[in-house]
mmCIF file with all atom_site columns, C-alpha atoms in Angstrom:
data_model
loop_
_atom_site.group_PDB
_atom_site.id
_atom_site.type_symbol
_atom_site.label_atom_id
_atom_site.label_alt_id
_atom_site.label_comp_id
_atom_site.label_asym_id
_atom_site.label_entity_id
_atom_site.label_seq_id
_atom_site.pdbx_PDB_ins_code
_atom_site.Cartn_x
_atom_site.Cartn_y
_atom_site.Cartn_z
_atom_site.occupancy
_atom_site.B_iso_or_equiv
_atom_site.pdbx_formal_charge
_atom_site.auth_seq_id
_atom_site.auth_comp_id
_atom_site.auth_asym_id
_atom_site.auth_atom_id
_atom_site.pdbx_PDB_model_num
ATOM 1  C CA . UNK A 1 1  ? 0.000   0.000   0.000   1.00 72.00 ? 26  UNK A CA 1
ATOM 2  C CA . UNK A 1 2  ? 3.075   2.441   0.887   1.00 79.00 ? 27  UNK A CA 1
ATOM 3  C CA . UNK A 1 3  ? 4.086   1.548   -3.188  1.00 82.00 ? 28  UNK A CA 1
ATOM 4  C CA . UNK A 1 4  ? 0.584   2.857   -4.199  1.00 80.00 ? 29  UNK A CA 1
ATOM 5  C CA . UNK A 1 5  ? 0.595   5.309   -2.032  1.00 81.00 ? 30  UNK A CA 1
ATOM 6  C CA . UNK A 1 6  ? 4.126   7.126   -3.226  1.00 85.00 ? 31  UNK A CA 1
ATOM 7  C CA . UNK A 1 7  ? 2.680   6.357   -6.947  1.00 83.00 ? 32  UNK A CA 1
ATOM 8  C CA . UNK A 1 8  ? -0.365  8.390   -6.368  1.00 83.00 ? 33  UNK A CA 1
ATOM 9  C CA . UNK A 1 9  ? 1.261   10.976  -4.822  1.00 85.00 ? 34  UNK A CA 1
ATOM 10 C CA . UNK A 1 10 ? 3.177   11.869  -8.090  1.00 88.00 ? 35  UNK A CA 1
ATOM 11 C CA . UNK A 1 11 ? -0.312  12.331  -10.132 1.00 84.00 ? 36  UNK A CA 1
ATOM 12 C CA . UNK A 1 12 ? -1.712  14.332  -7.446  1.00 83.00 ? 37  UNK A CA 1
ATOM 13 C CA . UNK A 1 13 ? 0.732   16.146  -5.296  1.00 83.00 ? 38  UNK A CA 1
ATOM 14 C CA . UNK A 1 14 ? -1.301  18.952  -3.947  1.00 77.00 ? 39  UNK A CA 1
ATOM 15 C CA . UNK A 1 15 ? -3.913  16.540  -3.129  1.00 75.00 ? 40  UNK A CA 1
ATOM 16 C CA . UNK A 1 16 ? -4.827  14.172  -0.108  1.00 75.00 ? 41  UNK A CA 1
ATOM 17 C CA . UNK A 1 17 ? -5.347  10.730  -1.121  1.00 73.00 ? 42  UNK A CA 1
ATOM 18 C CA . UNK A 1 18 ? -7.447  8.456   0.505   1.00 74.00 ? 43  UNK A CA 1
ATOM 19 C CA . UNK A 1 19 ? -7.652  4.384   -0.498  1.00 74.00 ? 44  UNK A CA 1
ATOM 20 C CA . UNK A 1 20 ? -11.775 3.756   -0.259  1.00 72.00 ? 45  UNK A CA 1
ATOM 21 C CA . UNK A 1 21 ? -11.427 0.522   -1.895  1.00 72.00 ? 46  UNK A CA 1
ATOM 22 C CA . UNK A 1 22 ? -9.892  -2.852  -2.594  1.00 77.00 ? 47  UNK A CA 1
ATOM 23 C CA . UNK A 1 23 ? -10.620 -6.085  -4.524  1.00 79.00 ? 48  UNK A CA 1
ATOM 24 C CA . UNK A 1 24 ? -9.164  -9.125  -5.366  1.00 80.00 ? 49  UNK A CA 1
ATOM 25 C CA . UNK A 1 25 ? -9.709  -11.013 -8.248  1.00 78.00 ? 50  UNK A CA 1
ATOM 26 C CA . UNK A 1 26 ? -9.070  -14.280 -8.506  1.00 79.00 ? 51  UNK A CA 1
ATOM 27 C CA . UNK A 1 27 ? -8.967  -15.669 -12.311 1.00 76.00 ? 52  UNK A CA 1
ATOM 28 C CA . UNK A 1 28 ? -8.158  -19.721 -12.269 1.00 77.00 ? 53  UNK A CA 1
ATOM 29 C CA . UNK A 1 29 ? -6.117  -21.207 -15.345 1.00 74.00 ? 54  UNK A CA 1
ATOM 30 C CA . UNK A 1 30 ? -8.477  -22.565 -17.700 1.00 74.00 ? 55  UNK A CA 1
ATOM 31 C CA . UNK A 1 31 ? -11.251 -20.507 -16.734 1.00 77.00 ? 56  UNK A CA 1
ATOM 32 C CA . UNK A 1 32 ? -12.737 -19.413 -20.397 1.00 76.00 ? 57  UNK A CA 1
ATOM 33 C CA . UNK A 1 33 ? -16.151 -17.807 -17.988 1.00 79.00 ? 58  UNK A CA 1
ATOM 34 C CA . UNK A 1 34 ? -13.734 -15.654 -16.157 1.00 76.00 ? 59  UNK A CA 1
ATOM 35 C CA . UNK A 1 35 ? -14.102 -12.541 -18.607 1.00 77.00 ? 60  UNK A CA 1
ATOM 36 C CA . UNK A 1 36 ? -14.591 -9.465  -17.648 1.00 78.00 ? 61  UNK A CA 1
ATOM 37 C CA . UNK A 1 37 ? -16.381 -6.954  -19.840 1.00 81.00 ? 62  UNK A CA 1
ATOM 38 C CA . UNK A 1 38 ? -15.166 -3.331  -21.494 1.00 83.00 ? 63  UNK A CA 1
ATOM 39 C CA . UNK A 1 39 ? -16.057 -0.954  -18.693 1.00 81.00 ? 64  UNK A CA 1
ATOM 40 C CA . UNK A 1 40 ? -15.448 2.235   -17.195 1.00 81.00 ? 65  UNK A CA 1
ATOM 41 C CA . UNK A 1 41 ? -14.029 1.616   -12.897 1.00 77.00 ? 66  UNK A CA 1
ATOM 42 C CA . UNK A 1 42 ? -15.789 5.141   -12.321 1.00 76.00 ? 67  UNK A CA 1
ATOM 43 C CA . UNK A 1 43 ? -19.442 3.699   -13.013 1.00 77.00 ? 68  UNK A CA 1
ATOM 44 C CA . UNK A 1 44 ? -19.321 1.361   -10.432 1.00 76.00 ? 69  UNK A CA 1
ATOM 45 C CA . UNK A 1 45 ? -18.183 3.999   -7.416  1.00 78.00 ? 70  UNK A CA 1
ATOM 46 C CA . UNK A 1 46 ? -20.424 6.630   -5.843  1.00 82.00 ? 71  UNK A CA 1
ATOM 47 C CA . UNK A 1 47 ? -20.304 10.269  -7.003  1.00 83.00 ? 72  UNK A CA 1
ATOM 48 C CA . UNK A 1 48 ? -18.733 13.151  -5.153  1.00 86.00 ? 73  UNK A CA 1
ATOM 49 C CA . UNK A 1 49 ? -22.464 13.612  -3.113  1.00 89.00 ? 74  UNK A CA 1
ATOM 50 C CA . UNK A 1 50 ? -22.924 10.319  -1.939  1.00 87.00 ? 75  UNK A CA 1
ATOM 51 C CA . UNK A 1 51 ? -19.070 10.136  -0.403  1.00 83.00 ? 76  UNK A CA 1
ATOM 52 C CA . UNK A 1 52 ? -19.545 13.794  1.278   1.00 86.00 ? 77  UNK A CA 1
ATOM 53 C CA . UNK A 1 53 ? -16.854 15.128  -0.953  1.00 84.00 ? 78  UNK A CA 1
ATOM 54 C CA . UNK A 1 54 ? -16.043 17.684  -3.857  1.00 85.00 ? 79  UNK A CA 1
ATOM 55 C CA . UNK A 1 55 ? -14.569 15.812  -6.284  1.00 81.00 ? 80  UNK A CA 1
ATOM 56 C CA . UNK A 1 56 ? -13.507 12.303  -6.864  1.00 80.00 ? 81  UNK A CA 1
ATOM 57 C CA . UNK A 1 57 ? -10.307 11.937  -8.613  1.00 78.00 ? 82  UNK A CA 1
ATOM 58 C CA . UNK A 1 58 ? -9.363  8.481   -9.209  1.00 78.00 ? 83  UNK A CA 1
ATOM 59 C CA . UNK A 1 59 ? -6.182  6.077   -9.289  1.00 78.00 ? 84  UNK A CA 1
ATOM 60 C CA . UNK A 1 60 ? -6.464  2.564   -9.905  1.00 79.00 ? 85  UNK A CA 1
ATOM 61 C CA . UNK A 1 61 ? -4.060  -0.159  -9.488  1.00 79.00 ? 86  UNK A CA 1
ATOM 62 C CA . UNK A 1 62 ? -3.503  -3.479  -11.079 1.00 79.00 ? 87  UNK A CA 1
ATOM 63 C CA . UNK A 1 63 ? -0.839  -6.004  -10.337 1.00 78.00 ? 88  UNK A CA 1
ATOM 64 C CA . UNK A 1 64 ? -0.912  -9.640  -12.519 1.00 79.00 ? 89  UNK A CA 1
ATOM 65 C CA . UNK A 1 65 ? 0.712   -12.553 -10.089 1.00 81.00 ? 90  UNK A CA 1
ATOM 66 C CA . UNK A 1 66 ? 1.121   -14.559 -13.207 1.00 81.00 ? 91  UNK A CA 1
ATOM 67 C CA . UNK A 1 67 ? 2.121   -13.238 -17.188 1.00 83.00 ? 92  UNK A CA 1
ATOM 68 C CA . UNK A 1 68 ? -0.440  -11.922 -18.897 1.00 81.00 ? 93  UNK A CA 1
ATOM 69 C CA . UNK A 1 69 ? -1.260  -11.317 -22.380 1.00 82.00 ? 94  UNK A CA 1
ATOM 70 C CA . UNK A 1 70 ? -4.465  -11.342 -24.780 1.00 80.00 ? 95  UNK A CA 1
ATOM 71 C CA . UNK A 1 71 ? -4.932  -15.343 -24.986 1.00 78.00 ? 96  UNK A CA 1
ATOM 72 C CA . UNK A 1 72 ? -5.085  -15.309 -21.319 1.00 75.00 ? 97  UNK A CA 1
ATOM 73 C CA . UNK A 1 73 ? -6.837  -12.187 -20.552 1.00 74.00 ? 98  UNK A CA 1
ATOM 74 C CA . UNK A 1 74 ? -4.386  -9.011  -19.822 1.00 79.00 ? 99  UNK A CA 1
ATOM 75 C CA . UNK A 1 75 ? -5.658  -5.559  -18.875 1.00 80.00 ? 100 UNK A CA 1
ATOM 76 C CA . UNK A 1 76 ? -6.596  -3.314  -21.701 1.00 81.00 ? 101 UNK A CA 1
ATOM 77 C CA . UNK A 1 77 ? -7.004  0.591   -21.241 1.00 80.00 ? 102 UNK A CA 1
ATOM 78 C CA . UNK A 1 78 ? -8.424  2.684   -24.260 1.00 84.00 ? 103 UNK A CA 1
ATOM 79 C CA . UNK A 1 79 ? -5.757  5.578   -24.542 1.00 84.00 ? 104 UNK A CA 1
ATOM 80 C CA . UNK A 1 80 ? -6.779  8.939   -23.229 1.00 80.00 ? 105 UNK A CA 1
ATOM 81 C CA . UNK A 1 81 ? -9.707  7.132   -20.960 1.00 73.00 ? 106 UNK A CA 1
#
């Protein structure tokens, strides 16, 4: 968490960060089901109002235990999302 921390420090520096959130996901070799859809993280959080808050500037994470690559199902990002 300290790594994330210092990380999200350097894309925010005047702001306070706060980690709200945490998941692990566990995707089994062999798994063909495990597949998760083209989505946006944001539309699955609560806006600024509901958290008591002005804005809501994000950082995600992602670390792959194992390779990864498009047979087996690596993160994709759509540039300048």
């Amino acid at each position: 968490e300290r790594l994330t921390q210092d990380m999200a420090r350097q894309f925010f520096s005047s702001d306070t960060m706060t980690k709200d959130y945490d998941q692990f996901l566990n995707k089994r070799p062999g798994k063909s089901d495990a597949v998760f859809a083209w989505h946006q993280d944001m539309g699955y959080w609560p806006g600024p109002k509901a958290l008591g808050v002005d804005k809501t500037d994000t950082l995600t994470f992602s670390l792959a235990i194992d390779d990864s690559d498009e047979e087996n199902g690596c993160l994709r990002y759509v540039p300048g999302s």
